[in-house]
XYZ file of C-alpha atoms in Angstrom:
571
model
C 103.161 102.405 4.621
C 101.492 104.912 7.176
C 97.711 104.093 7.344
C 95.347 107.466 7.042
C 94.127 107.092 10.982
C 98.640 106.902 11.628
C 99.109 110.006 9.423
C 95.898 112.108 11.273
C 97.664 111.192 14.799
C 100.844 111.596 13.787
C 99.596 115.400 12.277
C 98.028 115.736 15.395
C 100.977 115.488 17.653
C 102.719 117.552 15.868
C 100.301 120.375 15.619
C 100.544 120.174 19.825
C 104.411 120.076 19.569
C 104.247 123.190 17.507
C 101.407 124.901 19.607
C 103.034 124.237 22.949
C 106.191 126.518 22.172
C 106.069 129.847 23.729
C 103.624 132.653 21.833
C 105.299 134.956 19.104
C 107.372 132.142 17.001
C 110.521 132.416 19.481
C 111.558 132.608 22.946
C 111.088 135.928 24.977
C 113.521 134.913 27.763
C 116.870 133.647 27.734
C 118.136 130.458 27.975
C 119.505 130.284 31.189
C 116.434 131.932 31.989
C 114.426 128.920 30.549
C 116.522 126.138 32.235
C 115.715 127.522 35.703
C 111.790 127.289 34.512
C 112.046 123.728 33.368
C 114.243 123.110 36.776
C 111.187 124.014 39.108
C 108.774 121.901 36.761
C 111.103 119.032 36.338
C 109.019 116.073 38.686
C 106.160 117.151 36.202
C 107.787 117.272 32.952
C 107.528 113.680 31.939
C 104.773 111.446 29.220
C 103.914 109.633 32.091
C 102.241 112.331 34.363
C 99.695 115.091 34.826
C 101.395 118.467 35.236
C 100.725 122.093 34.501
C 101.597 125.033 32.160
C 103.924 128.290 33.242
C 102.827 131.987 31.416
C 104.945 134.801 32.023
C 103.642 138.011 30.977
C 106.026 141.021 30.933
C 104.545 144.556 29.747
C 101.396 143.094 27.638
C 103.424 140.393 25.815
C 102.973 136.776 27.168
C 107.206 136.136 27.199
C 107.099 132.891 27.982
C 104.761 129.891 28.057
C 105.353 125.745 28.550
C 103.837 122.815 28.905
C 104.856 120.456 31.203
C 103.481 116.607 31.698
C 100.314 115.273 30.470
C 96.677 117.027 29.744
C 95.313 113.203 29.204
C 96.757 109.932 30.534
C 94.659 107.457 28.785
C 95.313 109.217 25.213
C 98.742 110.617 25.469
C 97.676 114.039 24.701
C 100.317 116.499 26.042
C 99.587 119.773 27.704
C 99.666 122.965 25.284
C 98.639 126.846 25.262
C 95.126 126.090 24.439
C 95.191 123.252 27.521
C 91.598 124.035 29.050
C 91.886 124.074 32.899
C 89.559 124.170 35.579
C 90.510 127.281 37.470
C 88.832 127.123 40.595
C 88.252 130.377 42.588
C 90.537 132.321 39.755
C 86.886 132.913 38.861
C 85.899 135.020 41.544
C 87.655 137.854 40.066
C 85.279 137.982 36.764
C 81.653 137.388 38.715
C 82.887 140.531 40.354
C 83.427 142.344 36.359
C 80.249 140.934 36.366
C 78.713 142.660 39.357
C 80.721 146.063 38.799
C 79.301 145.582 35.233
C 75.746 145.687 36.330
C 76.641 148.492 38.517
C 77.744 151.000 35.954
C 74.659 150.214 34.004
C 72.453 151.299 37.037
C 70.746 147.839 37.172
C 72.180 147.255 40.764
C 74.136 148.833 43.627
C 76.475 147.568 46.231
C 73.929 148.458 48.753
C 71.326 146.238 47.569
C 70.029 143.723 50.195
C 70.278 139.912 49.839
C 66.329 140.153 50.828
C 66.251 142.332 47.441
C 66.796 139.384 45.335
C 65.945 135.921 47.408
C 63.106 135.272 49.459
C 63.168 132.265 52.079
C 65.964 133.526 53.999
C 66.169 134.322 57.830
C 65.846 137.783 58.947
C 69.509 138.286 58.782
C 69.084 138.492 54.705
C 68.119 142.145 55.562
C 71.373 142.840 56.774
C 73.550 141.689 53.884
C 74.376 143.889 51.478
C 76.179 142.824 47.872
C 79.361 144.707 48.515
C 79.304 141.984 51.635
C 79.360 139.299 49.280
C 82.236 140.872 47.051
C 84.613 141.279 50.349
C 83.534 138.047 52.039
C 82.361 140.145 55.140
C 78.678 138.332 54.983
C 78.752 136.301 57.405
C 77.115 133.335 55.347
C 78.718 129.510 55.767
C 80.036 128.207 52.899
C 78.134 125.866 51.100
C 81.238 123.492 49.753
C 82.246 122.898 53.629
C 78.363 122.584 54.430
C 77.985 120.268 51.821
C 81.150 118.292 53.133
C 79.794 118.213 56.467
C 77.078 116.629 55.637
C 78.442 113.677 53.749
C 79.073 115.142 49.941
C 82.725 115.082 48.293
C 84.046 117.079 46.150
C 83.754 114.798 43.174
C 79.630 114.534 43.820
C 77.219 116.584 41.770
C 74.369 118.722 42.856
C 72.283 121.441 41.605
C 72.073 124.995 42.097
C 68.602 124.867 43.661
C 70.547 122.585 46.219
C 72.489 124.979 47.030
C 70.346 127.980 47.675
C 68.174 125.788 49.934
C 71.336 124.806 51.397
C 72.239 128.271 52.296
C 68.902 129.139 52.598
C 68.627 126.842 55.773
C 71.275 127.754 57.709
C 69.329 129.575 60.893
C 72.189 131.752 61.924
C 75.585 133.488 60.442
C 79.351 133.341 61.083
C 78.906 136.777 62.420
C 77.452 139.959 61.643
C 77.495 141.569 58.783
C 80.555 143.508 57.985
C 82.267 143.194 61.417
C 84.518 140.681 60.079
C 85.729 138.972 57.081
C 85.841 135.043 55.987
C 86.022 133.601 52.665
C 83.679 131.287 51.754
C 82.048 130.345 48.277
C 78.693 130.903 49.365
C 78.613 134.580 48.609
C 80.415 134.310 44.883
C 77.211 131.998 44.604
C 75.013 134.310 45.167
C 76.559 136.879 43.587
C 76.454 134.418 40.136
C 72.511 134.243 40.792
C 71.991 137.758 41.167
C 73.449 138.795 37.697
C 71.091 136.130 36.265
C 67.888 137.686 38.566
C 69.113 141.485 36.886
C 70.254 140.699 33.753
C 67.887 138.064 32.583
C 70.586 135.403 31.792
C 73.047 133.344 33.642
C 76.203 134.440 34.248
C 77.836 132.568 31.696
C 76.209 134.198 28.671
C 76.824 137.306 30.370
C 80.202 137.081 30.819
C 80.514 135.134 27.163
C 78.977 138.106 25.519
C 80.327 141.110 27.991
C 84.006 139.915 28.886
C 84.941 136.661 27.102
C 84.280 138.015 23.457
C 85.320 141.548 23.810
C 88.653 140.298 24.820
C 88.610 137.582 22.426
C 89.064 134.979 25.308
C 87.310 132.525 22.773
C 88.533 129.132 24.953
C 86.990 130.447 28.190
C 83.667 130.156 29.115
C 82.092 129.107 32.746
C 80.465 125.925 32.616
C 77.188 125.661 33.648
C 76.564 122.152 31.951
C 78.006 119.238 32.617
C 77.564 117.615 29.441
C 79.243 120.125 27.404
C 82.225 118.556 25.647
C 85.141 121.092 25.654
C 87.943 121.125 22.965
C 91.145 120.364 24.833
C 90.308 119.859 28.030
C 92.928 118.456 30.189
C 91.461 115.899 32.823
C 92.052 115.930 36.721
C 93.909 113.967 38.339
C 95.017 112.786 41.854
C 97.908 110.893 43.398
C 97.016 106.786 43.565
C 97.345 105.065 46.917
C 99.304 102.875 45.864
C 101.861 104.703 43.349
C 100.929 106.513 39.911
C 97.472 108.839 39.370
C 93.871 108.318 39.732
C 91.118 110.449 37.864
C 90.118 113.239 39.587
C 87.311 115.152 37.742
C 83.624 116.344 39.015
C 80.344 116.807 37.397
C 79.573 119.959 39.546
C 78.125 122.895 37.501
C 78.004 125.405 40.152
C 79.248 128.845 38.830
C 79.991 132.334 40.059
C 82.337 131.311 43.132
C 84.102 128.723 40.279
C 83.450 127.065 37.626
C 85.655 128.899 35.063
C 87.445 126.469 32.555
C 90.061 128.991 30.626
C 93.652 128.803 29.044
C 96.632 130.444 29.821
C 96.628 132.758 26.837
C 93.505 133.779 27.511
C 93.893 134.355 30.746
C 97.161 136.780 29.585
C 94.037 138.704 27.216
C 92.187 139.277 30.327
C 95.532 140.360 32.941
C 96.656 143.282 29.691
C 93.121 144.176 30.407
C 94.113 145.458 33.288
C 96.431 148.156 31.989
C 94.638 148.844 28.749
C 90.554 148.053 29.801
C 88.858 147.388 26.932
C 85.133 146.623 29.083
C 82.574 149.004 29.896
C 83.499 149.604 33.526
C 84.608 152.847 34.181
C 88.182 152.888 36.046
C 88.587 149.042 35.803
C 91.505 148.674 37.562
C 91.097 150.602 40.483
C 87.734 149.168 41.130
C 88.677 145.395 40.656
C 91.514 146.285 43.393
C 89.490 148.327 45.409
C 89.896 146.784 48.803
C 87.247 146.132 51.035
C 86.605 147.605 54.103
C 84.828 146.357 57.369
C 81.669 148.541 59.295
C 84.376 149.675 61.474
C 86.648 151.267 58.681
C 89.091 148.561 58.899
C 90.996 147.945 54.994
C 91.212 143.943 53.732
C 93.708 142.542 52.097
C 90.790 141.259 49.382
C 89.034 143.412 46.119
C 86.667 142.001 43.977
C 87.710 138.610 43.757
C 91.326 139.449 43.651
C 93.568 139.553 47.274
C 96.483 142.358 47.667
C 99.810 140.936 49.142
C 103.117 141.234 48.781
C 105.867 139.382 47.789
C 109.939 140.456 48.062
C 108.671 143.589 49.306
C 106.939 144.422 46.127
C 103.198 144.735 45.946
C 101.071 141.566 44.374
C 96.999 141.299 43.261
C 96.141 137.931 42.085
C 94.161 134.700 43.518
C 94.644 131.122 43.282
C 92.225 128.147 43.119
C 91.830 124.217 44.197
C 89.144 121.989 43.588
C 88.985 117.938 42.194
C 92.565 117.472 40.379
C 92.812 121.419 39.678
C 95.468 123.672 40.223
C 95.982 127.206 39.869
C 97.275 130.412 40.913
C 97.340 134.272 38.662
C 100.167 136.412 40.543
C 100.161 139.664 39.093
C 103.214 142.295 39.718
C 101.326 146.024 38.839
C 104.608 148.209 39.618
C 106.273 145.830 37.438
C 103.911 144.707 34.901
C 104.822 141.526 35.276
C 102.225 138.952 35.914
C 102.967 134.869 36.118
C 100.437 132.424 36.039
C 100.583 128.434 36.818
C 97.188 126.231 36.032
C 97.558 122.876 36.940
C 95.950 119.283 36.467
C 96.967 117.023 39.032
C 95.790 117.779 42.787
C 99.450 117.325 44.025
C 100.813 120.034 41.823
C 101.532 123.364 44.127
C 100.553 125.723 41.837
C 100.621 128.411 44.239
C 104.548 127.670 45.334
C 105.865 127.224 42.048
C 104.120 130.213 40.734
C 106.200 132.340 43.099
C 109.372 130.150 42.525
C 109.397 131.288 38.748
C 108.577 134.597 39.751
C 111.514 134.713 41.728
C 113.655 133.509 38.818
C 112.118 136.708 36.900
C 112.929 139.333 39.688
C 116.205 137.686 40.174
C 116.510 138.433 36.373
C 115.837 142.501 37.425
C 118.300 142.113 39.878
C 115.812 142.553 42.595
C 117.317 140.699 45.371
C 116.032 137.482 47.192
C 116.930 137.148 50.843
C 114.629 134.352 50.996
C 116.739 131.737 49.378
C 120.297 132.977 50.886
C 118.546 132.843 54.947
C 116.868 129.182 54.024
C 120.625 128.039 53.302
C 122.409 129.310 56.218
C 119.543 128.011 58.375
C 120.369 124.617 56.808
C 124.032 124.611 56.928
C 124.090 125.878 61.013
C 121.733 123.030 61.631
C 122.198 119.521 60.013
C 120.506 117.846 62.540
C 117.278 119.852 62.536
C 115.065 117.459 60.598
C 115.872 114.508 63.204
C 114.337 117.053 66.176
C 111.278 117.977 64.273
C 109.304 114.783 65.285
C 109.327 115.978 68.820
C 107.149 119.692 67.390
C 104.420 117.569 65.777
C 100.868 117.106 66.857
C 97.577 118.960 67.450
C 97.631 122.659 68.810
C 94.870 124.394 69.178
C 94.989 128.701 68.443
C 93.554 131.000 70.802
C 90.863 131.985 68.051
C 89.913 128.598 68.425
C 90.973 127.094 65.429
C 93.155 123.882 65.169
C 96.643 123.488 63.422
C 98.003 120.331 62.777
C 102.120 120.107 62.830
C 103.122 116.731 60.920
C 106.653 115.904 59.029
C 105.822 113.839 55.598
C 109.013 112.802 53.661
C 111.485 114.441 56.117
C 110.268 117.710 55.563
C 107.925 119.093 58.096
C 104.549 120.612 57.392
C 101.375 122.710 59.126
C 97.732 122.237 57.723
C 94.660 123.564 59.105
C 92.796 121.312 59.541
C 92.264 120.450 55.521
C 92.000 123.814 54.764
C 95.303 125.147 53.575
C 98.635 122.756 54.254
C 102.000 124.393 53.436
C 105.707 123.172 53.773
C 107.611 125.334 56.799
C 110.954 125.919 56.802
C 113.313 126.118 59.326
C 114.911 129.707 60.584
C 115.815 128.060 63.800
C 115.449 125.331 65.784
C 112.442 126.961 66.942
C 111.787 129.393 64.481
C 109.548 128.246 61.118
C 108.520 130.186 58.370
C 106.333 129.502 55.077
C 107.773 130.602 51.449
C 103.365 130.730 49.918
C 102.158 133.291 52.263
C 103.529 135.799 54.998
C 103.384 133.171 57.920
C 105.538 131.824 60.507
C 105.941 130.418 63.678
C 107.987 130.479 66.935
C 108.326 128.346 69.139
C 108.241 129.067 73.309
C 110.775 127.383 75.300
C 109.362 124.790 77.641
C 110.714 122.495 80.206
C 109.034 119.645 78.398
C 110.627 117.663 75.256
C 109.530 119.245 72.342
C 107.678 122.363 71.782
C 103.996 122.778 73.851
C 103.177 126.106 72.314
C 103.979 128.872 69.513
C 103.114 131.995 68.388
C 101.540 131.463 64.801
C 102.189 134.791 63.230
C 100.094 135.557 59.956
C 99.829 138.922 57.920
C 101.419 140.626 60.685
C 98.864 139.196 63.413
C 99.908 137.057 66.113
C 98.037 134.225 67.558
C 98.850 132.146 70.628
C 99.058 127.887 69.906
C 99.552 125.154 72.750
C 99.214 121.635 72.183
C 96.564 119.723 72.844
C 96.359 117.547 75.649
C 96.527 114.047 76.629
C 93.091 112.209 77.241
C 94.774 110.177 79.898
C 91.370 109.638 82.425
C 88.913 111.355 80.066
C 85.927 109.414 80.374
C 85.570 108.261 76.178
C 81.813 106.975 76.744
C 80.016 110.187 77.695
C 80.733 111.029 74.042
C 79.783 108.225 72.462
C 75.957 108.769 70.740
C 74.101 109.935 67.950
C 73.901 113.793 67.019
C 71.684 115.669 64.573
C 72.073 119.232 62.870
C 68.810 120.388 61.664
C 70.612 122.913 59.457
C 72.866 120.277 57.834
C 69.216 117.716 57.888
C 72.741 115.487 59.077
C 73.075 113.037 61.564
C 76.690 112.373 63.244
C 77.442 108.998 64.840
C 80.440 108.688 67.472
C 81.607 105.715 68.651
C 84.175 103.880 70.910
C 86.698 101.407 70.006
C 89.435 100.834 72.187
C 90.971 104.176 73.753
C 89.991 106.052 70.876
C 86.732 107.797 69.572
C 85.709 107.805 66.006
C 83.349 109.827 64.013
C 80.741 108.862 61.516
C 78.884 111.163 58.974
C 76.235 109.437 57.339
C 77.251 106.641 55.586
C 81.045 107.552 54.876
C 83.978 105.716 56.877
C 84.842 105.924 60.582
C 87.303 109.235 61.024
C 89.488 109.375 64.141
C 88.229 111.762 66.921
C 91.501 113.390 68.534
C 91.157 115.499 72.245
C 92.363 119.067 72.262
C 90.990 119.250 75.584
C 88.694 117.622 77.757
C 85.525 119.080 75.658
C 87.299 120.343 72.744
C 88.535 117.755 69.857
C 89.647 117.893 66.473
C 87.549 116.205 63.548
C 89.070 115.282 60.288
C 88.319 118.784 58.927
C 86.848 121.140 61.917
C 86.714 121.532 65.410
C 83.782 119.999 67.668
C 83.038 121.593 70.985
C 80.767 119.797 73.408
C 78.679 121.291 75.740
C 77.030 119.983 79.203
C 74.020 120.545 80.931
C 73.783 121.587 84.773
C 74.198 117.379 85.778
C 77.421 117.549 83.608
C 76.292 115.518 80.903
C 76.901 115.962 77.376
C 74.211 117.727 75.236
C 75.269 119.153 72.111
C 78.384 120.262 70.510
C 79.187 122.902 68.134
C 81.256 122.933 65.081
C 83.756 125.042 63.777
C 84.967 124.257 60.518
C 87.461 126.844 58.159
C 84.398 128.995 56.595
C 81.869 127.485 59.209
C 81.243 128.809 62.887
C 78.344 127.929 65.574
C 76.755 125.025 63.689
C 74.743 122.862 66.394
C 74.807 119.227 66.741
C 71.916 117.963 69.551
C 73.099 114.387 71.273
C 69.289 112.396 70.345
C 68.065 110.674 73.580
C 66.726 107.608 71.795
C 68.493 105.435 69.220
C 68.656 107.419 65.488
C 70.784 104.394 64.329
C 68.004 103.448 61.500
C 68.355 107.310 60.497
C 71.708 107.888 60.050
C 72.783 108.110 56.100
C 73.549 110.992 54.105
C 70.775 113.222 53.699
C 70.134 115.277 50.236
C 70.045 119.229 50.705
């Protein structure tokens, strides 16, 4: 006989069973249809791991939703429609409604100053405008890397005050205002803060009572407190070391460039909103995809926290977002009204990839045609042997902008990340011809007399940079690098140190990280670039980082011994 606490589980389960099959009592697609789906999401469709949920939405109606793998490990609790994810920078897009909001309602205007609403900053606060922090043309460094830099991870927890003093702090910009554009969390920060300086309450009960009600997104809500226990919340999670997953979850309740914890119904409620607006923001659509535009007329890719692309040669708005063991990408189709969104709980997922994989299986379905797919297996069939040449491609190259790419094979397949920024799978076109299936990127290769390739052009978005490997630090002198170095606007102290023939790099109190030349004063940290500089005797006085979303941040080498000072230092 089933005891009471065996029948409540037991209803339990099969309330999720029920709630995790597609909206509308039946499915919207067909069943070949389906079976491709379930194909792309098979390593994650199993009791015994995290995984994600798939929405398609096709002309309003949300035709197609699953589950797939876990939402918690320790309880069995499987992932459903009302799953609440962490979605990362998805919630740039509605701290911009937010702004635009305000804007209609006369209470701000694009124009506004940074020095309008915060006092403490450099002079340079004069010079930003809000409409810089919507397009990411600011300038500012972005407090995550910052924060990194000096010692934090992203599973640590510190305050909003922390922040702004962080920010506050840093004596100079990426660049002027407007004259170029890099994304960085910083400004959606800021932006969160200023709707609570003009409209008398945080963003979250802003949002709550202006865009989360009206829509009737009532599982969505930005999350502000750390303590707050959320209904069916799925839990983060990482790959373990040594096989299985490990929780991945943070107490961080920083909001306005994240922080939004959503579903993927509701987040269907908010894309129909963008053919049908139901919010008081006069033409909606058109100025959520407005793009930006630099001092020099120049038109972005990026809108208020949504990015234009294109995909198959049909135009795409969306954004994606990663941060702890969260996942997630919204990829929306206008001409099509079509939109297909992936969330994820488990830092290995690639929401972004798969997202476009089952949107390929959809516009296959509309017999638009995939050349994609049909190139990728002809490259593969003309060269069997590619994979055992690859090894010879891989190492450090540095770009002519002065960024650093590293080339790596993992698995047999062969890979590009920059610098723990953004790493994507490449395929092969050629032997020396690469291409990536996320984002409009690829690279080729420029015959050399030397094994293996020494440089490539890196094309991305239609811009090409130049790449040549780094070089060997054969006779390099290791011990005029060696010391202690301090960055007053980080309050950080960096330790480098010899063992062997190799240098290693200490921040704080975290572990030793290899220190790899590029050239002779150039090398690559675990996440950035460090450039040394010399004074007029030659010897080594400072160096500069360059990290993603940070520029020009200045180390000084200390003449004495700062060994009793190093440890990580609170904002």
């Amino acid at each position: 006989m089933k005891t009471f606490r065996t029948r409540i589980v037991s209803s339990l389960t099969f309330v999720m069973f029920l709630a995790s099959l597609p909206l509308f009592g039946q499915q919207k697609i067909s069943d070949e249809l389906q079976k491709k789906v379930d194909f792309i999401f098979q390593e994650w469709d199993k009791p015994t791991t995290p995984g994600g949920i798939i929405g398609v939405i096709k002309d309003g109606d949300l035709i197609y939703t699953k589950g797939y793998g876990m939402a918690n490990l320790e309880y069995n609790i499987p992932i459903f429609n009302k799953t609440v994810f962490r979605v990362a920078s998805i919630s740039k897009q509605f701290t911009a409604a937010c702004i635009l909001m305000l804007e209609e309602q006369n209470k701000l205007s694009l124009d506004d100053k940074l020095s309008d609403y915060f006092e403490g900053f450099p002079a340079y606060a004069d010079q930003i405008q809000v409409k810089h922090l919507l397009y990411h043309t600011s300038g500012l460094r972005d407090f995550f890397k910052l924060a990194m830099l000096s010692g934090y991870n992203e599973q640590d927890r510190f305050t909003s005050e922390e922040v702004l003093e962080m920010i506050k702090r840093q004596k100079n910009l990426n660049f002027e205002p407007g004259t170029d554009m890099l994304y960085n969390n910083s400004g959606y920060f800021l932006l969160g803060e200023i709707v609570k300086k003009v409209a008398g309450e945080g963003i979250g009960v802003f949002a709550q009572k202006n865009i989360f009600d009206p829509l009737k997104m009532f599982n969505t809500h930005f999350h502000d407190n750390h303590k707050m226990i959320v209904r069916n919340r799925a839990s983060g999670y990482a790959s373990g070391e040594n096989g299985g997953f490990e929780i991945y979850m943070s107490n961080l309740s920083i909001i306005g460039d994240g922080g939004l914890f959503t579903t993927v119904e509701d987040l269907a409620k908010w894309d129909w909103n963008f053919y049908y607006n139901r919010l008081p923001i006069t033409n909606f659509t058109q100025k959520m995809q407005e793009k930006g535009r630099l001092s020099n007329g120049e038109k972005l890719s990026y809108a208020a926290g949504l990015d234009h692309g294109e995909h198959r040669s049909i135009k795409t708005v969306g954004h994606s977002g990663a941060f702890v063991g969260f996942r997630s990408q919204l990829l929306r189709f206008p001409e099509l009204n079509m939109t297909v969104i992936c969330l994820s709980n488990v830092s290995s997922l690639p929401a972004t990839k798969l997202a476009y994989q089952v949107a390929d299986v959809m516009l296959d379905s509309l017999n638009i045609e995939s050349q994609l797919s049909l190139e990728v297996l002809e490259v593969e069939s003309r060269n069997p042997k590619l994979k055992l040449e690859l090894q010879e491609l891989v190492g450090n190259y540095e770009l002519a902008n002065g960024m650093v790419v590293k080339l790596f094979t993992e698995k047999g397949e062969f890979y590009i990340d920059f610098l723990g920024q953004i790493k994507m799978q490449l395929f092969a076109k050629s032997k020396s011809e690469f291409f990536a299936k996320e984002i409009d990127l690829s690279l080729a290769f420029i015959p050399s007399k030397e094994k293996g390739g020494s440089s490539f052009w890196l094309s991305l978005n239609g811009k090409k940079i130049f790449a040549e490997k780094a070089a060997s630090q054969y006779g390099v002198d290791l011990n005029e690098f060696v010391g202690t170095y301090y960055s007053d606007e980080l309050n950080a102290y960096y330790s480098i140190s010899r063992v062997g023939d190799k240098l290693f790099l200490k921040v704080g109190n975290k572990l030793k990280t290899p220190f790899s030349m590029i050239k002779i004063d150039k090398w690559a940290m675990e996440d950035g670039l460090a450039s040394f500089h010399r004074n007029a005797e030659g010897a080594i006085t400072s160096f500069e980082v360059k990290a993603g979303p940070i520029r020009k941040l200045h180390f000084i080498k200390q003449v004495e011994n700062y060994s009793t000072a190093l440890g990580i230092r609170r904002f």
